[in-house]
PDB file of C-alpha atoms in Angstrom:
ATOM      1  CA  UNK E 228      19.232  -0.888  -4.376  1.00 70.00           C
ATOM      2  CA  UNK E 229      19.954  -4.144  -2.437  1.00 73.00           C
ATOM      3  CA  UNK E 230      21.814  -2.899   0.066  1.00 76.00           C
ATOM      4  CA  UNK E 231      19.192  -0.222   1.087  1.00 84.00           C
ATOM      5  CA  UNK E 232      16.859  -2.564   1.047  1.00 85.00           C
ATOM      6  CA  UNK E 233      19.049  -4.486   3.358  1.00 82.00           C
ATOM      7  CA  UNK E 234      19.553  -1.392   5.732  1.00 85.00           C
ATOM      8  CA  UNK E 235      15.414  -0.772   5.339  1.00 89.00           C
ATOM      9  CA  UNK E 236      14.767  -4.484   6.028  1.00 87.00           C
ATOM     10  CA  UNK E 237      17.303  -3.697   9.338  1.00 86.00           C
ATOM     11  CA  UNK E 238      15.305  -0.824  10.357  1.00 91.00           C
ATOM     12  CA  UNK E 239      11.944  -1.990   9.977  1.00 92.00           C
ATOM     13  CA  UNK E 240      12.993  -5.316  12.119  1.00 90.00           C
ATOM     14  CA  UNK E 241      14.140  -2.875  14.655  1.00 91.00           C
ATOM     15  CA  UNK E 242      11.050  -0.888  14.971  1.00 95.00           C
ATOM     16  CA  UNK E 243       8.434  -4.070  14.389  1.00 94.00           C
ATOM     17  CA  UNK E 244       7.184  -2.325  11.213  1.00 95.00           C
ATOM     18  CA  UNK E 245       6.091  -4.533   8.130  1.00 95.00           C
ATOM     19  CA  UNK E 246       8.588  -3.807   5.077  1.00 93.00           C
ATOM     20  CA  UNK E 247       6.463  -3.871   1.645  1.00 92.00           C
ATOM     21  CA  UNK E 248       8.246  -4.850  -1.582  1.00 89.00           C
ATOM     22  CA  UNK E 249       6.597  -3.977  -4.450  1.00 83.00           C
ATOM     23  CA  UNK E 250       7.357  -6.625  -7.318  1.00 81.00           C
ATOM     24  CA  UNK E 251       8.994  -6.974  -9.746  1.00 75.00           C
ATOM     25  CA  UNK E 252      12.174  -6.675  -7.515  1.00 78.00           C
ATOM     26  CA  UNK E 253      15.179  -5.233  -9.711  1.00 77.00           C
ATOM     27  CA  UNK E 254      17.507  -7.862  -7.734  1.00 77.00           C
ATOM     28  CA  UNK E 255      17.335 -11.327  -5.962  1.00 78.00           C
ATOM     29  CA  UNK E 256      16.560 -10.732  -1.792  1.00 78.00           C
ATOM     30  CA  UNK E 257      19.616 -13.644  -1.716  1.00 75.00           C
ATOM     31  CA  UNK E 258      21.659 -10.885  -3.135  1.00 63.00           C
ATOM     32  CA  UNK E 259      24.860 -11.272  -1.172  1.00 72.00           C
ATOM     33  CA  UNK E 260      24.661  -7.140  -0.785  1.00 67.00           C
ATOM     34  CA  UNK E 261      21.178  -7.398   0.583  1.00 69.00           C
ATOM     35  CA  UNK E 262      22.181 -10.155   3.648  1.00 66.00           C
ATOM     36  CA  UNK E 263      25.230  -7.821   4.091  1.00 68.00           C
ATOM     37  CA  UNK E 264      23.416  -4.912   4.889  1.00 60.00           C
ATOM     38  CA  UNK E 265      20.418  -6.836   6.565  1.00 56.00           C
ATOM     39  CA  UNK E 266      22.742  -9.195   8.546  1.00 61.00           C
ATOM     40  CA  UNK E 267      21.104 -11.658  10.872  1.00 70.00           C
ATOM     41  CA  UNK E 268      17.900  -9.789  10.323  1.00 75.00           C
ATOM     42  CA  UNK E 269      16.244 -11.545   7.502  1.00 78.00           C
ATOM     43  CA  UNK E 270      14.536 -14.416   9.484  1.00 80.00           C
ATOM     44  CA  UNK E 271      12.465 -11.860  11.423  1.00 86.00           C
ATOM     45  CA  UNK E 272      11.655  -9.368   8.633  1.00 88.00           C
ATOM     46  CA  UNK E 273       8.168  -8.990   8.594  1.00 93.00           C
ATOM     47  CA  UNK E 274       7.600  -8.734   4.544  1.00 90.00           C
ATOM     48  CA  UNK E 275       5.035  -8.088   2.510  1.00 93.00           C
ATOM     49  CA  UNK E 276       5.278  -8.650  -1.362  1.00 90.00           C
ATOM     50  CA  UNK E 277       3.191  -6.400  -3.353  1.00 83.00           C
ATOM     51  CA  UNK E 278       2.539  -7.538  -7.545  1.00 80.00           C
ATOM     52  CA  UNK E 279       1.881  -3.889  -8.562  1.00 73.00           C
ATOM     53  CA  UNK E 280       2.344  -0.497  -7.665  1.00 61.00           C
ATOM     54  CA  UNK E 281      -0.678   0.973  -9.600  1.00 65.00           C
ATOM     55  CA  UNK E 282      -3.394   0.364  -6.978  1.00 65.00           C
ATOM     56  CA  UNK E 283      -1.620   2.297  -4.508  1.00 68.00           C
ATOM     57  CA  UNK E 284      -2.100   4.954  -6.757  1.00 67.00           C
ATOM     58  CA  UNK E 285      -5.970   4.531  -6.573  1.00 72.00           C
ATOM     59  CA  UNK E 286      -6.691   7.212  -4.662  1.00 74.00           C
ATOM     60  CA  UNK E 287      -4.308   9.657  -6.400  1.00 70.00           C
ATOM     61  CA  UNK E 288      -6.222   8.947  -9.577  1.00 70.00           C
ATOM     62  CA  UNK E 289      -6.552  12.503 -10.178  1.00 71.00           C
ATOM     63  CA  UNK E 290      -2.772  12.902 -10.033  1.00 69.00           C
ATOM     64  CA  UNK E 291      -2.090  10.711 -12.674  1.00 61.00           C
ATOM     65  CA  UNK E 292      -1.551  13.005 -15.451  1.00 63.00           C
ATOM     66  CA  UNK E 293       1.469  14.350 -13.904  1.00 58.00           C
ATOM     67  CA  UNK E 294       2.901  11.193 -13.947  1.00 54.00           C
ATOM     68  CA  UNK E 295       4.136   8.343 -16.910  1.00 52.00           C
ATOM     69  CA  UNK E 296       1.966   5.599 -15.932  1.00 48.00           C
TER      70      UNK E 296
END
């Protein structure tokens, strides 16, 4: 997961898009794998942290019985 996040952060920076990270993360953003994958892009990443994921599902509430939430 840390390396994937670093790679996605690099892509977000390159495409000038915001990176949304849903907390709690299963790792620390200071992890060496995140830093290695993101190289020197972390200072330029437009990050937004979302505390919980359930509000994102509100428009799909009718589908909730299909998922284990």
